[in-house]
Coordinates of C-alpha atoms in Angstrom, one line a residue:
X1 CA 1.2 -6.8 28.2
X2 CA 2.8 -9.7 26.3
X3 CA 5.1 -7.6 24.0
X4 CA 4.4 -6.0 20.6
X5 CA 2.2 -7.4 18.0
X6 CA 3.7 -8.1 14.6
X7 CA 3.0 -5.6 11.9
X8 CA 0.8 -6.7 8.9
X9 CA 2.6 -8.9 6.4
X10 CA 4.1 -7.3 3.3
X11 CA 1.6 -7.1 0.5
X12 CA 3.1 -8.2 -2.8
X13 CA 6.1 -5.8 -2.7
X14 CA 7.4 -5.2 -6.2
X15 CA 10.8 -6.6 -7.0
X16 CA 13.5 -4.0 -6.8
X17 CA 15.7 -3.2 -9.8
X18 CA 19.4 -3.4 -9.4
X19 CA 21.6 -0.4 -10.1
X20 CA 24.4 -1.2 -12.6
X21 CA 27.8 0.4 -12.3
X22 CA 29.6 -1.9 -14.7
X23 CA 32.3 -2.6 -12.1
X24 CA 32.7 -6.2 -10.9
X25 CA 32.5 -6.7 -7.2
X26 CA 30.6 -3.5 -6.7
X27 CA 28.3 -3.9 -3.7
X28 CA 25.6 -2.0 -5.5
X29 CA 25.4 -4.7 -8.2
X30 CA 26.1 -7.7 -5.9
X31 CA 23.5 -7.2 -3.2
X32 CA 19.8 -6.2 -3.4
X33 CA 19.2 -2.7 -4.7
X34 CA 17.8 0.0 -2.4
X35 CA 14.8 1.9 -3.6
X36 CA 14.6 5.0 -1.3
X37 CA 10.9 5.5 -2.0
X38 CA 10.1 1.9 -1.1
X39 CA 12.2 2.1 2.0
X40 CA 10.5 5.3 3.1
X41 CA 7.1 3.8 2.6
X42 CA 8.1 0.7 4.6
X43 CA 9.3 3.0 7.4
X44 CA 6.1 5.0 7.4
X45 CA 4.1 1.8 7.5
X46 CA 6.1 0.5 10.4
X47 CA 5.7 3.7 12.3
X48 CA 2.0 3.9 11.6
X49 CA 1.6 0.3 12.8
X50 CA 3.6 0.9 16.0
X51 CA 1.4 4.0 16.7
X52 CA -1.7 1.8 16.3
X53 CA -0.2 -0.8 18.6
X54 CA 0.5 1.8 21.2
X55 CA -2.9 3.3 20.9
X56 CA -4.5 -0.1 21.2
X57 CA -2.5 -0.9 24.4
X58 CA -3.4 2.5 25.8
X59 CA -7.1 2.1 25.1
X60 CA -7.0 -1.4 26.5
X61 CA -5.5 -0.1 29.8
X62 CA -8.2 2.6 29.9
X63 CA -10.9 0.0 29.3
X64 CA -9.6 -2.3 32.0
X65 CA -9.5 0.6 34.4
X66 CA -13.3 0.6 34.3
X67 CA -13.2 -2.7 36.2
X68 CA -11.1 -2.1 39.3
X69 CA -12.3 -5.3 40.9
X70 CA -10.5 -7.5 38.4
X71 CA -7.6 -9.6 39.6
X72 CA -4.3 -8.7 38.0
X73 CA -4.3 -11.9 35.8
X74 CA -7.9 -11.2 34.6
X75 CA -7.0 -7.6 34.0
X76 CA -4.0 -8.6 31.9
X77 CA -6.1 -11.1 29.9
X78 CA -8.8 -8.4 29.3
X79 CA -6.2 -6.0 28.1
X80 CA -4.6 -8.5 25.8
X81 CA -8.0 -9.6 24.4
X82 CA -8.9 -5.9 23.8
X83 CA -5.6 -5.2 22.1
X84 CA -5.8 -8.3 19.9
X85 CA -9.3 -7.5 18.7
X86 CA -8.4 -3.9 18.0
X87 CA -5.2 -4.9 16.1
X88 CA -7.1 -7.5 14.1
X89 CA -9.7 -4.9 13.2
X90 CA -6.9 -2.5 12.2
X91 CA -5.3 -5.1 10.0
X92 CA -8.7 -5.8 8.3
X93 CA -9.1 -2.0 7.6
X94 CA -5.6 -1.9 6.1
X95 CA -6.4 -5.0 3.9
X96 CA -9.6 -3.4 2.7
X97 CA -7.9 -0.1 1.9
X98 CA -5.1 -2.0 0.0
X99 CA -7.7 -3.9 -2.0
X100 CA -9.6 -0.8 -2.8
X101 CA -6.4 1.0 -3.9
X102 CA -5.4 -2.0 -6.1
X103 CA -8.9 -2.0 -7.7
X104 CA -8.8 1.7 -8.4
X105 CA -5.3 1.4 -9.8
X106 CA -6.4 -1.3 -12.2
X107 CA -9.5 0.7 -13.2
X108 CA -7.4 3.8 -13.8
X109 CA -4.8 1.8 -15.8
X110 CA -7.6 0.4 -18.0
X111 CA -9.1 3.8 -18.5
X112 CA -5.7 5.3 -19.4
X113 CA -5.2 2.5 -22.0
X114 CA -8.6 3.2 -23.4
X115 CA -7.9 6.9 -23.7
X116 CA -4.5 6.3 -25.2
X117 CA -6.0 4.0 -27.8
X118 CA -8.6 6.6 -28.7
X119 CA -6.0 9.3 -29.1
X120 CA -3.8 7.0 -31.2
X121 CA -6.8 6.2 -33.4
X122 CA -7.6 9.9 -33.7
X123 CA -4.1 10.8 -34.6
X124 CA -3.9 8.1 -37.2
X125 CA -7.2 9.2 -38.7
X126 CA -6.0 12.8 -38.9
X127 CA -2.7 11.7 -40.5
X128 CA -4.5 9.5 -43.0
X129 CA -7.0 12.3 -43.8
X130 CA -4.1 14.8 -44.3
X131 CA -2.2 12.3 -46.5
X132 CA -5.4 11.7 -48.5
X133 CA -6.1 15.4 -48.9
X134 CA -2.5 16.0 -50.0
X135 CA -2.6 13.3 -52.6
X136 CA -6.1 14.2 -53.9
X137 CA -5.2 17.3 -55.9
X138 CA -2.3 15.4 -57.6
X139 CA -4.7 12.6 -58.5
X140 CA -7.3 15.0 -59.9
X141 CA -4.9 16.9 -62.1
X142 CA -3.0 13.9 -63.3

């Protein structure tokens, strides 16, 4: 069937930090840095997409087998249309999941900032109260 489909486009990959060795001409500072976690995630994504493409093609062949009277060209067109629709749907599912993950991450970051601000206010209040209580006896006796 017309070759492999392209995997979904990269979704706002974070810029990678360079490793510094302090030596001029070191390939680790001259070229792009390698982030093993990011590379593993990319490999996992690639393998997952290839598995989806294979499953879509397999299911397209199984679907086309239901119509034995189709001419070879019509069968190939049906398989390609089925595969394209399935992969388009899979990409939409991935896009929705990525959007949901980003929304949750933003929500959790905001909640974390709120909790940290509350703790900072509480700690400052306790420190202020302790300082006030420590200074109060000296002020009353003096």
